[in-house]
mmCIF file of C-alpha atoms and ligand atoms in Angstrom:
data_model
loop_
_atom_site.group_PDB
_atom_site.id
_atom_site.type_symbol
_atom_site.label_atom_id
_atom_site.label_comp_id
_atom_site.label_asym_id
_atom_site.label_seq_id
_atom_site.Cartn_x
_atom_site.Cartn_y
_atom_site.Cartn_z
ATOM 1 C CA MET A 1 117.493 91.446 93.875
ATOM 2 C CA GLU A 2 114.101 93.239 94.364
ATOM 3 C CA PRO A 3 114.549 95.848 97.181
ATOM 4 C CA HIS A 4 111.952 94.249 99.477
ATOM 5 C CA LYS A 5 113.627 90.863 99.182
ATOM 6 C CA LYS A 6 116.718 92.442 100.811
ATOM 7 C CA LEU A 7 114.637 93.111 104.005
ATOM 8 C CA LEU A 8 113.325 89.531 104.054
ATOM 9 C CA LEU A 9 116.704 88.076 103.683
ATOM 10 C CA ALA A 10 118.104 90.502 106.490
ATOM 11 C CA ASN A 11 115.377 89.408 108.762
ATOM 12 C CA LYS A 12 116.576 85.682 108.316
ATOM 13 C CA SER A 13 120.136 86.623 109.388
ATOM 14 C CA TRP A 14 118.804 88.874 112.195
ATOM 15 C CA VAL A 15 116.843 85.885 113.610
ATOM 16 C CA GLU A 16 119.958 83.630 113.246
ATOM 17 C CA GLU A 17 122.204 86.315 115.057
ATOM 18 C CA LYS A 18 119.813 86.552 118.036
ATOM 19 C CA LEU A 19 119.375 82.911 118.436
ATOM 20 C CA LYS A 20 123.197 82.328 118.375
ATOM 21 C CA ILE A 21 123.420 84.753 121.419
ATOM 22 C CA ARG A 22 120.255 83.506 123.262
ATOM 23 C CA PRO A 23 118.332 80.525 122.021
ATOM 24 C CA ASP A 24 115.258 81.640 123.952
ATOM 25 C CA TYR A 25 115.532 85.239 122.543
ATOM 26 C CA PHE A 26 112.108 85.069 120.989
ATOM 27 C CA VAL A 27 110.399 82.383 122.985
ATOM 28 C CA SER A 28 111.163 84.365 126.243
ATOM 29 C CA ARG A 29 109.089 87.364 124.954
ATOM 30 C CA THR A 30 106.034 85.578 123.429
ATOM 31 C CA GLU A 31 103.846 85.580 126.615
ATOM 32 C CA THR A 32 103.538 89.108 127.501
ATOM 33 C CA GLN A 33 105.077 92.519 127.017
ATOM 34 C CA THR A 34 106.174 94.716 129.906
ATOM 35 C CA PRO A 35 107.642 97.908 128.421
ATOM 36 C CA GLU A 36 108.665 100.643 130.734
ATOM 37 C CA PHE A 37 108.644 103.286 128.131
ATOM 38 C CA LEU A 38 105.987 104.741 125.666
ATOM 39 C CA TRP A 39 107.851 106.399 122.664
ATOM 40 C CA ILE A 40 106.058 108.873 120.562
ATOM 41 C CA GLY A 41 108.216 109.765 117.701
ATOM 42 C CA CYS A 42 108.336 111.041 114.049
ATOM 43 C CA SER A 43 107.529 108.633 111.277
ATOM 44 C CA ASP A 44 110.857 109.798 109.635
ATOM 45 C CA SER A 45 112.986 106.725 108.436
ATOM 46 C CA ARG A 46 116.065 108.168 109.921
ATOM 47 C CA VAL A 47 114.834 108.040 113.506
ATOM 48 C CA PRO A 48 114.366 104.347 114.426
ATOM 49 C CA ALA A 49 113.270 104.317 118.114
ATOM 50 C CA GLU A 50 115.069 101.072 119.145
ATOM 51 C CA ASP A 51 118.253 101.749 117.284
ATOM 52 C CA VAL A 52 118.881 105.225 118.561
ATOM 53 C CA THR A 53 118.117 104.148 122.174
ATOM 54 C CA GLY A 54 119.779 100.671 122.033
ATOM 55 C CA ALA A 55 116.528 99.249 123.064
ATOM 56 C CA GLU A 56 115.535 95.413 122.575
ATOM 57 C CA PRO A 57 112.150 94.069 121.581
ATOM 58 C CA GLY A 58 109.795 94.386 124.526
ATOM 59 C CA GLU A 59 111.218 97.654 125.955
ATOM 60 C CA LEU A 60 109.532 100.447 124.132
ATOM 61 C CA PHE A 61 105.826 100.688 123.212
ATOM 62 C CA VAL A 62 106.007 102.797 120.103
ATOM 63 C CA HIS A 63 103.694 105.267 118.395
ATOM 64 C CA ARG A 64 105.039 107.292 115.337
ATOM 65 C CA ASN A 65 103.367 109.978 113.303
ATOM 66 C CA ILE A 66 104.498 112.879 111.241
ATOM 67 C CA ALA A 67 106.275 115.287 113.484
ATOM 68 C CA ASN A 68 105.497 113.309 116.534
ATOM 69 C CA LEU A 69 102.244 115.235 117.498
ATOM 70 C CA VAL A 70 99.956 114.448 120.398
ATOM 71 C CA VAL A 71 96.661 115.627 119.063
ATOM 72 C CA HIS A 72 93.801 115.784 121.568
ATOM 73 C CA THR A 73 91.215 114.447 119.098
ATOM 74 C CA ASP A 74 93.504 111.722 117.368
ATOM 75 C CA PHE A 75 92.021 108.403 118.399
ATOM 76 C CA ASN A 76 95.084 106.642 117.280
ATOM 77 C CA VAL A 77 97.618 108.405 119.628
ATOM 78 C CA LEU A 78 95.103 108.555 122.433
ATOM 79 C CA SER A 79 94.301 104.789 122.191
ATOM 80 C CA VAL A 80 98.052 104.165 122.363
ATOM 81 C CA LEU A 81 98.410 106.515 125.189
ATOM 82 C CA GLN A 82 95.606 104.949 127.170
ATOM 83 C CA TYR A 83 96.596 101.407 126.604
ATOM 84 C CA ALA A 84 100.251 102.184 127.582
ATOM 85 C CA VAL A 85 99.329 104.132 130.732
ATOM 86 C CA GLU A 86 96.324 102.090 131.962
ATOM 87 C CA VAL A 87 97.165 98.493 130.856
ATOM 88 C CA LEU A 88 100.995 98.429 130.471
ATOM 89 C CA LYS A 89 101.450 101.099 133.145
ATOM 90 C CA VAL A 90 104.603 102.503 131.456
ATOM 91 C CA LYS A 91 106.631 104.627 133.953
ATOM 92 C CA HIS A 92 107.831 107.089 131.278
ATOM 93 C CA ILE A 93 106.534 108.627 128.158
ATOM 94 C CA ILE A 94 108.983 110.073 125.610
ATOM 95 C CA VAL A 95 108.116 112.473 122.943
ATOM 96 C CA CYS A 96 111.000 112.450 120.432
ATOM 97 C CA GLY A 97 111.366 114.963 117.752
ATOM 98 C CA HIS A 98 114.342 115.380 115.456
ATOM 99 C CA TYR A 99 116.130 118.394 113.797
ATOM 100 C CA ARG A 100 115.655 118.547 109.920
ATOM 101 C CA CYS A 101 112.132 117.353 110.493
ATOM 102 C CA GLY A 102 110.173 117.585 107.166
ATOM 103 C CA GLY A 103 106.808 117.841 108.809
ATOM 104 C CA VAL A 104 108.007 120.983 110.837
ATOM 105 C CA LYS A 105 109.630 122.494 107.973
ATOM 106 C CA ASN A 106 106.529 122.139 105.622
ATOM 107 C CA ALA A 107 104.531 123.691 108.466
ATOM 108 C CA MET A 108 106.605 126.745 108.102
ATOM 109 C CA ASN A 109 105.823 127.065 104.453
ATOM 110 C CA ARG A 110 102.785 128.198 102.508
ATOM 111 C CA GLN A 111 102.449 125.240 100.123
ATOM 112 C CA ASP A 112 99.085 123.593 100.035
ATOM 113 C CA LEU A 113 99.779 119.791 100.583
ATOM 114 C CA GLY A 114 96.151 118.734 100.759
ATOM 115 C CA LEU A 115 95.095 116.425 103.485
ATOM 116 C CA ILE A 116 98.279 116.817 105.258
ATOM 117 C CA ASN A 117 97.596 120.586 105.739
ATOM 118 C CA LYS A 118 95.182 119.429 108.422
ATOM 119 C CA TRP A 119 98.001 117.688 110.319
ATOM 120 C CA LEU A 120 100.700 120.269 109.919
ATOM 121 C CA ARG A 121 98.178 122.891 111.098
ATOM 122 C CA HIS A 122 98.943 121.737 114.682
ATOM 123 C CA ILE A 123 102.592 122.814 114.157
ATOM 124 C CA LYS A 124 101.462 126.163 112.693
ATOM 125 C CA ASP A 125 99.557 126.658 115.928
ATOM 126 C CA VAL A 126 102.899 126.006 117.937
ATOM 127 C CA TYR A 127 104.579 128.525 115.578
ATOM 128 C CA ARG A 128 101.949 131.226 116.351
ATOM 129 C CA LEU A 129 102.327 130.636 120.180
ATOM 130 C CA TYR A 130 106.111 131.334 119.847
ATOM 131 C CA GLN A 131 106.079 133.606 116.803
ATOM 132 C CA ARG A 132 107.891 136.391 118.437
ATOM 133 C CA GLU A 133 110.796 133.976 119.698
ATOM 134 C CA ILE A 134 111.096 132.203 116.320
ATOM 135 C CA GLU A 135 111.142 135.204 114.189
ATOM 136 C CA ALA A 136 113.716 136.863 116.293
ATOM 137 C CA ILE A 137 116.110 134.258 115.074
ATOM 138 C CA ALA A 138 117.738 135.387 111.883
ATOM 139 C CA ASP A 139 119.256 132.015 110.521
ATOM 140 C CA PRO A 140 116.503 129.942 108.728
ATOM 141 C CA MET A 141 118.120 126.702 109.925
ATOM 142 C CA ALA A 142 118.242 127.855 113.538
ATOM 143 C CA ARG A 143 114.588 128.945 113.352
ATOM 144 C CA TRP A 144 113.652 125.391 111.997
ATOM 145 C CA ASP A 145 115.589 123.843 114.814
ATOM 146 C CA ARG A 146 114.040 125.948 117.305
ATOM 147 C CA LEU A 147 110.440 125.143 116.105
ATOM 148 C CA VAL A 148 111.372 121.431 116.423
ATOM 149 C CA GLU A 149 112.198 121.918 120.017
ATOM 150 C CA LEU A 150 109.145 124.009 120.759
ATOM 151 C CA ASN A 151 106.986 121.565 119.096
ATOM 152 C CA VAL A 152 108.415 118.713 121.189
ATOM 153 C CA TYR A 153 107.898 120.966 124.365
ATOM 154 C CA GLU A 154 104.188 121.619 123.413
ATOM 155 C CA GLN A 155 103.522 117.921 122.684
ATOM 156 C CA VAL A 156 104.775 117.220 126.323
ATOM 157 C CA GLN A 157 102.302 119.680 127.487
ATOM 158 C CA ASN A 158 99.499 118.190 125.327
ATOM 159 C CA LEU A 159 100.202 114.956 127.108
ATOM 160 C CA ALA A 160 99.916 116.533 130.495
ATOM 161 C CA GLN A 161 96.750 118.046 129.458
ATOM 162 C CA THR A 162 94.995 114.677 128.802
ATOM 163 C CA SER A 163 92.825 113.101 131.385
ATOM 164 C CA VAL A 164 94.733 109.852 130.888
ATOM 165 C CA VAL A 165 97.782 111.216 132.176
ATOM 166 C CA GLN A 166 96.344 113.419 134.997
ATOM 167 C CA ARG A 167 94.328 110.482 136.232
ATOM 168 C CA ALA A 168 97.389 108.138 136.272
ATOM 169 C CA TRP A 169 99.390 110.933 138.142
ATOM 170 C CA HIS A 170 96.565 110.985 140.731
ATOM 171 C CA LYS A 171 96.178 107.224 141.069
ATOM 172 C CA GLU A 172 99.563 105.861 140.409
ATOM 173 C CA GLY A 173 102.110 108.716 140.735
ATOM 174 C CA ALA A 174 103.378 107.999 137.227
ATOM 175 C CA PRO A 175 104.256 108.367 134.356
ATOM 176 C CA THR A 176 106.997 110.909 133.944
ATOM 177 C CA LEU A 177 106.859 112.739 130.686
ATOM 178 C CA HIS A 178 110.050 113.572 128.689
ATOM 179 C CA GLY A 179 110.735 115.688 125.629
ATOM 180 C CA TRP A 180 113.761 114.878 123.555
ATOM 181 C CA VAL A 181 115.244 115.886 120.199
ATOM 182 C CA TYR A 182 117.390 113.489 118.029
ATOM 183 C CA ASP A 183 120.184 115.141 116.131
ATOM 184 C CA LEU A 184 120.374 113.389 112.727
ATOM 185 C CA THR A 185 123.870 114.887 112.092
ATOM 186 C CA SER A 186 125.360 113.538 115.285
ATOM 187 C CA GLY A 187 123.179 110.783 116.336
ATOM 188 C CA TYR A 188 122.887 112.122 119.915
ATOM 189 C CA LEU A 189 119.595 112.686 121.816
ATOM 190 C CA LYS A 190 119.030 115.865 123.556
ATOM 191 C CA GLU A 191 116.770 116.316 126.626
ATOM 192 C CA ILE A 192 114.737 119.438 126.404
ATOM 193 C CA ALA A 193 111.841 119.021 128.687
ATOM 194 C CA SER A 194 110.492 116.824 131.544
ATOM 195 C CA MET A 195 107.354 116.751 133.653
ATOM 196 C CA PRO A 196 107.306 114.543 136.771
ATOM 197 C CA PRO A 197 103.959 113.237 138.051
ATOM 198 C CA GLY A 198 101.961 116.039 139.541
ATOM 199 C CA SER A 199 103.486 118.757 137.527
ATOM 200 C CA SER A 200 101.446 121.799 137.271
ATOM 201 C CA VAL A 201 99.124 122.107 134.274
ATOM 202 C CA ALA A 202 97.482 125.399 133.073
ATOM 203 C CA ASP A 203 94.264 125.559 134.940
ATOM 204 C CA ILE A 204 91.740 125.366 132.211
ATOM 205 C CA TYR A 205 93.191 122.024 131.307
ATOM 206 C CA ARG A 206 93.152 120.655 134.763
ATOM 207 C CA PHE A 207 90.691 117.885 135.629
ATOM 208 C CA ASP A 208 89.516 117.558 139.147
ATOM 209 C CA TYR A 209 90.095 114.092 140.939
ATOM 210 C CA GLY A 210 89.042 115.462 144.498
ATOM 211 C CA ASP A 211 92.472 116.637 145.395
ATOM 212 C CA LYS A 212 92.995 119.359 148.085
ATOM 213 C CA ARG A 213 94.885 121.965 146.373
HETATM 214 CO CO1 CO B 1 110.078 114.436 111.474
#
């Protein structure tokens, strides 16, 4: 069988399974979506957002890119963010990285990969911010793991630095930002950062909405 046919076949049995449990499984979700979570994850095929969280269709609004980056000039992630926050009014935004991330690994190397250099450059910037801490770690695998964690931490900061998030914090008292890392070897998620609404943001990135501070 051609490999892609396997996917189409699996789709048929998936539909049958779902309908067996709930005949209105699909119909009940056709009108609208009201996800509570925005998931910003890595494109890596081993980190499927719904599978690792046990989420059903309709629960996660998902954006994935290489190494789960929130880049302040990327219209794609910013459009997803604005829609999720202002229209869907998600209560939580999760940035989920993962150990053994190829994007993070390549950012630590010197190899010229062409266009993707420009994307990985953002991870090199994270490395430079924490260079001392990272280079104090002797084991290369542990260094890689630590950069994965620091990258997630910085992407959560990047979210907090957007006007979309700050405006929503001011107007709605939401969303809460979370930074998680998925462990490919165990299947477990690890919480490494969280920023509740109104968390402090470095002054230069703070927008003024007329608050008395
Ligand atoms: Co990855």
